Every structure is written in C-alpha cells, then in structure tokens.
Amino acid sequence: MRLFDSMRQDGFEIPTGILSAKPSHEPDQKTASGCLSLDGRIAAQWVRQLCAEKVKSWGPAHLAVILASDDPASRIYVNHKIKAFKEAGMSSSLIEVPAGMVSESALVELICQLNDDPSVHGILVQLPLPHGISQTKIIESIRPDKDVDGFANHNVGLLHQGRLSRALLPCTPAGVVVLLGLYGVTLHGKHAVVVGRSAIVGKPMSGLLLHEDATVTIAHSKTPDLKKVCREADVLVVAAGKPELVNRDFVKSGAVVVDVGIHRTPDGKLCGDVHPDVTGVAGALTPVPGGVGPMTIAMLLLNTLRAAHLRQRGR
Ligand code: NAD
C-alpha cells in the first residue's frame, strides 16, 4: 500500500502536487539553473496545519518525551518537538532523567508506566542514550501502538510487509515521501537510489520507496563505484552522514535529490550530505537547512495523532 493511500484511510487527506502550483506572491523557488528547491519548511507547515485542524475534532493526542542524556544537540531537538506540539494545539510532556543517574532498568520501568497511562498516546525516547544503555532494549519496551518513532520491531515489520495503515512509520523517511508527494514528484516506476542503510533512515526509506512502486537500489559504504550507482537514479536520497559526499558528478541531469544529512561545519554553518553544486544538474533538491529536517518534526505530530486516533478506533 502507498503512504498517501494509507493516510487517506486514517482520515489524513493529503493532496499530491499541491506545492508545485506556486502562488504568484511566493518567491521563485528555482535557481538560475532551473533546479527546484523542495522547501521542507512550507511542506512541514502544511502537515502541521493539518494536525492542528484534526486534533480539534479528534480530541487530545499527547506525546511523552524522555530525555536521558546531557547532549546539547538532543536538548535542542527535544525543545523543537515540544514547541511544535504546542503550536499545533497538541500536548506533550518532557521527562528528564539526569544522565548520571539513569539506568536501563529505571528507564524500562518509566516506559512501562507510560505504556499503561491512557492519557499518553505516544512515547519518544530521545537518542542517543548514555553509554552502557541498550538502545534496542529501551525501544523494544515501548508499546508498539505508542512507538511514534516507528523504530521497534513490530512497526519495522509492518512497514516492510507494506501494511502501512497499521504501522507507525519512522518520521524522517515518511517525511521524505510526504514532501515529494506534496511537490508532485512521481515515484511510481522511477529508479530510486538510497545512499545509506541505517535502521532509522536508509532501510525504512528504501521500504517506503518500494511501496510507492519505485525500483529501489540501496548503496552503502561498501558499494563499489558509488558515483556510477547514483548517476542511474531518477530520485536520489542521500543519508550517509558524510558532509557533501555527493556532488554534481553523482547526479543525472534532471534527477530529484533528497539530502537527509545534516552537519555543523567548523565555521558554525549547517551543511548536508550533498554538495550545493548539484543545483547545476539536478531537477530538484531539498535544501539544508529547511528540507528534510522540518518534515521529521511534522511527521512526529502526525504519528502521535494517528496513534491516538487508531487507539480510539480500536485498531
Ligand atoms: P548512520 O551513520 O547510522 O548511517 C549512515 C549510512 O551511510 C550507513 O549505512 C553507511 O553504510 C552509509 N555510508 C557511510 N559512508 C558512506 C560512503 N562514503 N558511501 C556510501 N555510503 C556511506 O546515519 P543515519 O542515522 O542514517 O543518518 C544519516 C544522516 O542523516 C546523518 O547526517 C544524520 O545526521 C542525518 N539525519 C537527519 C535527520 C533529519 O531529520 N534531517 C534525521 C535522521 C538523520
């Protein structure tokens, strides 16, 4: 089943191609070379607005966030998520466990309490966890119907079986499919190449693209001649975690390029896994920042709302 069809079944009507028809007052999103910028901020705002409307009629959807590390970046991510929930009229609570005091058993017990709390619809454990705590054990202790990150075995299985209407899907790859759909990028019959095979981005991304009827190639750090593989892509999704790994030599003329990577450069700026020179050859590119990142948070809202709604309907 395709993602937009499964969302429609759940009551989220997302029109495809709505952002490709640019209103006349919008600045031109094309570069001089004709490369379209797939603006994740605009697309995410669209999803967040949809969630804000749905929560009014569907009733409350509450996210519990567990922050168990001193990592400053994790705190920034958590604050962004909580702010987004507030802005959409959805509730969230932050449970902070000081990194020095956290143990695996205490975290599992906390998650069990949240699992049993009917006022909590989604549980998110901000990763990474402190050294010595098993990420797998913690994720697997979250009830599958509250696993709004979509990382636990149950939801991973549903995704790869194509049972999308029953799954909570990982926010970043699902956000990529929604972003492309809002811009009217056709995936059916296209050759999609995904660079990266991680459990949270690369693998679920490949599964979702397959369900959109793309022909999917997964490339990774052991792939010989990455450039050649990438140049065959109509749609190239790069999630390698390597700053500006992919440049114009990797991109076929007119290809759609999605840059999942995000890195802080020594001079404090942000960059992705894709070099900006691809705008000279690609047909469309997600910017960094302002591409995939905002979609990830928007999809967390949507997942939490879906989790609440699915439970209400006993699915
Ligand atoms: P990861 O390190 O877990 O996985 C990276 C993958 O890329 C691996 O499978 C590896 O085989 C592959 N890879 C590494 N070097 C390569 C190379 N030279 N050639 C080909 N393949 C190579 O990373 P991840 O968690 O999947 O994240 C990837 C990137 O996406 C990171 O920059 C991360 O910060 C970013 N990210 C962004 C968001 C967002 O919301 N924007 C969300 C998640 C991850």
Coordinates of C-alpha atoms and ligand atoms in Angstrom, one line a residue:
M1 CA 0.0 0.0 0.0
R2 CA 1.2 3.5 -0.8
L3 CA 1.7 6.0 2.0
F4 CA -0.8 8.6 0.8
D5 CA -3.5 5.9 0.4
S6 CA -2.9 4.6 4.0
M7 CA -3.1 8.2 5.3
R8 CA -6.3 8.7 3.5
Q9 CA -7.7 5.6 5.2
D10 CA -6.8 7.2 8.5
G11 CA -8.5 10.5 7.7
F12 CA -5.5 12.5 6.6
E13 CA -6.3 13.8 3.2
I14 CA -3.0 15.0 1.7
P15 CA -3.3 16.3 -1.9
T16 CA -0.4 15.4 -4.1
G17 CA 1.3 18.2 -6.1
I18 CA -0.2 21.0 -4.0
L19 CA 3.1 22.8 -3.6
S20 CA 4.1 22.5 -7.2
A21 CA 1.5 25.1 -8.1
K22 CA 3.3 28.1 -6.7
P23 CA 1.1 31.1 -5.8
S24 CA 2.2 34.2 -7.6
H25 CA 3.3 36.0 -4.4
E26 CA 5.8 33.3 -3.5
P27 CA 9.4 33.9 -4.3
D28 CA 10.7 31.9 -7.2
Q29 CA 11.9 28.6 -5.8
K30 CA 14.0 27.8 -8.8
T31 CA 17.7 28.5 -9.0
A32 CA 19.2 30.2 -12.1
S33 CA 20.0 26.7 -13.4
G34 CA 16.3 25.7 -13.1
C35 CA 16.7 23.4 -10.0
L36 CA 13.6 23.5 -7.9
S37 CA 14.1 23.8 -4.1
L38 CA 11.8 21.3 -2.3
D39 CA 11.0 23.5 0.6
G40 CA 10.6 21.4 3.7
R41 CA 9.5 24.4 5.8
I42 CA 6.5 25.1 3.6
A43 CA 5.6 21.4 3.4
A44 CA 6.0 20.8 7.1
Q45 CA 3.8 23.8 7.8
W46 CA 1.2 22.2 5.7
V47 CA 1.3 19.0 7.7
R48 CA 1.4 20.8 11.0
Q49 CA -1.7 22.8 10.0
L50 CA -3.5 19.6 9.1
C51 CA -2.6 18.2 12.5
A52 CA -3.8 21.4 14.2
E53 CA -7.2 21.0 12.5
K54 CA -7.5 17.3 13.1
V55 CA -6.8 17.5 16.8
K56 CA -9.7 19.9 17.3
S57 CA -12.2 17.3 16.0
W58 CA -10.5 14.1 17.0
G59 CA -9.6 15.0 20.6
P60 CA -6.4 15.0 22.6
A61 CA -3.1 13.5 21.4
H62 CA -0.3 13.5 24.0
L63 CA 3.4 12.8 23.5
A64 CA 5.7 11.9 26.4
V65 CA 9.4 12.6 25.6
I66 CA 12.1 11.1 27.7
L67 CA 15.4 12.9 27.7
A68 CA 18.2 10.9 29.4
S69 CA 21.3 12.5 28.1
D70 CA 23.3 15.7 28.6
D71 CA 23.9 16.1 24.9
P72 CA 23.2 19.7 24.0
A73 CA 22.0 18.8 20.5
S74 CA 19.5 16.3 21.9
R75 CA 18.1 19.1 24.1
I76 CA 17.7 21.4 21.1
Y77 CA 15.8 18.7 19.2
V78 CA 13.5 17.9 22.1
N79 CA 12.7 21.6 22.6
H80 CA 11.9 22.0 18.9
K81 CA 9.5 19.0 19.1
I82 CA 7.8 20.3 22.2
K83 CA 7.3 23.8 20.7
A84 CA 5.8 22.2 17.5
F85 CA 3.3 20.3 19.6
K86 CA 2.3 23.4 21.5
E87 CA 1.9 25.4 18.2
A88 CA -0.4 22.7 16.8
G89 CA -2.6 22.6 19.9
M90 CA -1.3 19.2 20.9
S91 CA 0.1 18.4 24.3
S92 CA 3.4 16.9 25.3
S93 CA 5.4 16.3 28.5
L94 CA 9.1 16.2 28.9
I95 CA 10.6 13.7 31.4
E96 CA 14.2 14.5 32.1
V97 CA 16.4 11.8 33.7
P98 CA 19.8 13.2 34.6
A99 CA 22.4 11.3 32.5
G100 CA 24.5 10.4 35.6
M101 CA 21.5 8.8 37.4
V102 CA 20.0 6.9 34.6
S103 CA 19.9 3.1 34.5
E104 CA 18.5 0.7 31.9
S105 CA 16.0 -0.8 34.4
A106 CA 14.8 2.6 35.6
L107 CA 14.2 3.7 32.0
V108 CA 12.3 0.4 31.2
E109 CA 10.2 0.9 34.4
L110 CA 9.4 4.5 33.4
I111 CA 8.4 3.4 29.9
C112 CA 6.1 0.7 31.4
Q113 CA 4.3 3.3 33.4
L114 CA 3.8 5.5 30.3
N115 CA 2.7 2.4 28.4
D116 CA -0.1 1.9 30.9
D117 CA -1.1 5.5 31.1
P118 CA -4.2 6.0 28.9
S119 CA -3.6 9.8 28.7
V120 CA -0.2 9.2 26.8
H121 CA -0.6 8.3 23.1
G122 CA 3.0 8.5 22.0
I123 CA 6.3 7.8 23.7
L124 CA 9.6 9.1 22.3
V125 CA 13.0 8.3 23.8
Q126 CA 15.5 10.9 22.5
L127 CA 18.5 9.2 21.1
P128 CA 21.4 8.7 21.6
L129 CA 21.2 7.2 25.1
P130 CA 24.1 7.3 27.5
H131 CA 26.9 4.7 27.1
G132 CA 26.0 1.3 28.5
I133 CA 22.3 1.5 28.0
S134 CA 20.9 -0.8 25.3
Q135 CA 19.1 1.3 22.7
T136 CA 17.4 -1.8 21.4
K137 CA 16.1 -2.9 24.8
I138 CA 14.7 0.6 25.5
I139 CA 13.0 0.9 22.2
E140 CA 11.5 -2.6 22.4
S141 CA 10.0 -1.8 25.8
I142 CA 7.7 0.9 24.2
R143 CA 4.3 -0.4 23.4
P144 CA 4.1 -0.8 19.6
D145 CA 1.0 1.4 19.4
K146 CA 2.8 4.2 21.2
D147 CA 6.1 3.8 19.3
V148 CA 5.7 7.1 17.4
D149 CA 9.4 7.0 16.2
G150 CA 8.4 3.7 14.4
F151 CA 11.8 2.1 15.4
A152 CA 10.5 -1.0 17.3
N153 CA 10.4 -4.5 15.6
H154 CA 6.6 -4.5 15.3
N155 CA 6.4 -1.3 13.3
V156 CA 9.5 -2.2 11.3
G157 CA 7.8 -5.5 10.3
L158 CA 4.6 -3.8 9.3
L159 CA 6.5 -1.3 7.2
H160 CA 8.4 -3.9 5.3
Q161 CA 5.2 -6.0 4.8
G162 CA 3.5 -2.9 3.3
R163 CA 0.8 -2.8 6.0
L164 CA 1.3 0.9 6.3
S165 CA -2.2 1.7 7.6
R166 CA -1.4 -0.3 10.7
A167 CA 2.2 0.9 11.2
L168 CA 3.7 3.9 12.9
L169 CA 6.4 4.9 10.4
P170 CA 9.8 6.4 11.1
C171 CA 9.4 10.2 10.8
T172 CA 12.3 11.1 8.6
P173 CA 11.7 8.6 5.7
A174 CA 7.9 9.1 5.9
G175 CA 8.5 12.8 5.8
V176 CA 10.6 12.5 2.7
V177 CA 7.7 10.6 0.9
V178 CA 5.2 13.3 2.0
L179 CA 7.5 16.1 0.9
L180 CA 7.9 14.6 -2.5
G181 CA 4.2 13.9 -2.8
L182 CA 3.3 17.5 -1.8
Y183 CA 5.6 18.7 -4.6
G184 CA 4.0 16.2 -7.1
V185 CA 7.2 14.2 -7.6
T186 CA 6.2 10.9 -9.1
L187 CA 7.9 7.8 -7.7
H188 CA 5.9 5.1 -9.5
G189 CA 8.2 3.3 -12.0
K190 CA 11.2 5.6 -11.2
H191 CA 14.6 4.3 -10.3
A192 CA 15.3 5.5 -6.7
V193 CA 18.8 5.1 -5.2
V194 CA 19.1 5.4 -1.4
V195 CA 22.7 6.0 -0.1
G196 CA 22.8 4.6 3.4
R197 CA 21.4 1.5 5.1
S198 CA 20.8 2.6 8.7
A199 CA 17.8 1.3 10.6
I200 CA 16.4 4.7 11.2
V201 CA 16.8 6.3 7.7
G202 CA 18.2 4.2 4.8
K203 CA 16.4 0.9 5.3
P204 CA 12.9 2.3 6.0
M205 CA 13.4 4.8 3.2
S206 CA 14.0 2.0 0.8
G207 CA 11.0 0.1 2.0
L208 CA 8.7 3.2 1.6
L209 CA 10.0 3.9 -1.9
L210 CA 9.4 0.3 -2.8
H211 CA 5.8 0.6 -1.7
E212 CA 5.5 3.8 -3.9
D213 CA 6.3 1.4 -6.8
A214 CA 9.8 2.8 -7.4
T215 CA 12.6 0.4 -8.4
V216 CA 15.0 0.7 -5.4
T217 CA 18.8 0.4 -5.1
I218 CA 20.4 0.7 -1.7
A219 CA 24.0 1.9 -1.7
H220 CA 26.3 2.0 1.3
S221 CA 29.9 2.4 2.5
K222 CA 30.9 -0.9 0.8
T223 CA 29.3 -0.2 -2.6
P224 CA 31.9 -0.1 -5.3
D225 CA 31.7 2.9 -7.6
L226 CA 29.1 4.9 -5.7
K227 CA 29.2 7.7 -8.3
K228 CA 28.1 5.3 -11.1
V229 CA 25.2 3.9 -9.0
C230 CA 24.0 7.3 -8.0
R231 CA 24.1 8.6 -11.6
E232 CA 21.5 6.0 -12.5
A233 CA 18.9 7.5 -10.1
D234 CA 15.8 9.4 -11.1
V235 CA 15.4 10.0 -7.4
L236 CA 18.5 10.1 -5.2
V237 CA 18.1 10.0 -1.4
V238 CA 21.4 10.6 0.4
A239 CA 21.6 9.6 4.1
A240 CA 25.3 8.7 4.5
G241 CA 26.2 11.1 7.3
K242 CA 29.2 12.4 5.3
P243 CA 29.3 16.1 4.6
E244 CA 28.9 16.9 0.9
L245 CA 29.7 13.4 -0.1
V246 CA 27.6 13.7 -3.2
N247 CA 28.4 16.3 -5.8
R248 CA 27.3 17.1 -9.3
D249 CA 29.3 14.2 -10.8
F250 CA 27.0 11.8 -8.9
V251 CA 23.8 13.2 -10.3
K252 CA 21.9 12.5 -13.5
S253 CA 20.6 15.6 -15.3
G254 CA 17.1 16.4 -14.0
A255 CA 17.2 14.0 -11.1
V256 CA 15.4 14.7 -7.8
V257 CA 17.9 14.8 -5.0
V258 CA 16.9 14.5 -1.3
D259 CA 19.6 15.4 1.2
V260 CA 18.9 13.8 4.6
G261 CA 22.3 14.6 6.1
I262 CA 22.8 17.5 8.5
H263 CA 26.2 18.6 9.8
R264 CA 27.7 21.6 11.5
T265 CA 30.8 23.0 9.7
P266 CA 33.8 24.3 11.6
D267 CA 32.6 27.9 10.9
G268 CA 29.2 27.1 12.6
K269 CA 27.1 26.8 9.4
L270 CA 24.9 23.8 8.5
C271 CA 25.5 21.6 5.5
G272 CA 24.2 18.3 4.2
D273 CA 25.5 15.1 2.6
V274 CA 25.0 16.8 -0.8
H275 CA 27.3 19.5 -2.3
P276 CA 25.4 22.6 -3.4
D277 CA 26.9 22.3 -6.9
V278 CA 24.3 19.7 -7.7
T279 CA 21.9 22.5 -8.4
G280 CA 23.7 22.9 -11.7
V281 CA 22.4 19.5 -12.8
A282 CA 19.5 18.3 -10.6
G283 CA 15.9 19.0 -11.4
A284 CA 15.1 19.4 -7.7
L285 CA 16.9 19.4 -4.4
T286 CA 15.9 19.6 -0.7
P287 CA 17.9 22.4 0.9
V288 CA 19.9 22.1 4.2
P289 CA 18.7 23.5 6.4
G290 CA 15.0 23.7 5.6
G291 CA 14.5 20.5 3.7
V292 CA 14.0 17.1 5.4
G293 CA 14.6 18.3 9.0
P294 CA 11.3 20.2 9.4
M295 CA 9.4 17.3 7.9
T296 CA 10.8 15.0 10.6
I297 CA 9.1 17.0 13.3
A298 CA 5.9 17.5 11.4
M299 CA 5.6 13.7 10.9
L300 CA 6.1 13.2 14.7
L301 CA 2.9 15.3 15.2
L302 CA 1.1 13.3 12.6
N303 CA 2.3 10.0 14.1
T304 CA 1.1 10.9 17.6
L305 CA -2.2 12.0 16.3
R306 CA -2.5 8.7 14.3
A307 CA -1.5 6.7 17.4
A308 CA -4.3 8.4 19.4
H309 CA -6.8 8.0 16.7
L310 CA -6.0 4.4 15.9
R311 CA -6.4 3.5 19.6
Q312 CA -9.7 5.4 19.8
R313 CA -11.0 3.3 16.9
G314 CA -9.6 0.1 18.4
R315 CA -7.2 -0.7 15.6
Ligands
NAD1 P1 24.3 6.3 10.1 O1 25.7 6.7 10.3 O2 23.6 5.4 11.0 O3 24.3 5.5 8.6 C1 25.0 6.0 7.6 C2 24.8 5.1 6.4 O4 25.5 5.6 5.3 C3 25.5 3.7 6.7 O5 24.5 2.7 6.3 C4 26.7 3.6 5.8 O6 26.9 2.4 5.2 C5 26.4 4.7 4.7 N1 27.7 5.4 4.3 C6 28.5 6.0 5.2 N2 29.6 6.5 4.4 C7 29.3 6.2 3.1 C8 30.0 6.4 1.9 N3 31.2 7.1 1.9 N4 29.4 6.0 0.8 C9 28.3 5.3 0.8 N5 27.6 5.1 1.9 C10 28.1 5.5 3.1 O7 23.5 7.6 9.8 P2 21.9 7.9 9.8 O8 21.4 7.9 11.2 O9 21.2 7.1 8.7 O10 21.9 9.4 9.3 C11 22.4 9.8 8.1 C12 22.4 11.3 8.1 O11 21.1 11.8 8.1 C13 23.2 12.0 9.2 O12 23.9 13.1 8.7 C14 22.1 12.4 10.2 O13 22.5 13.5 11.0 C15 21.0 12.8 9.2 N6 19.7 12.6 9.8 C16 18.9 13.7 9.6 C17 17.6 13.7 10.0 C18 16.7 14.8 9.8 O14 15.6 14.9 10.4 N7 17.1 15.8 8.9 C19 17.1 12.5 10.7 C20 17.9 11.4 10.8 C21 19.2 11.5 10.4

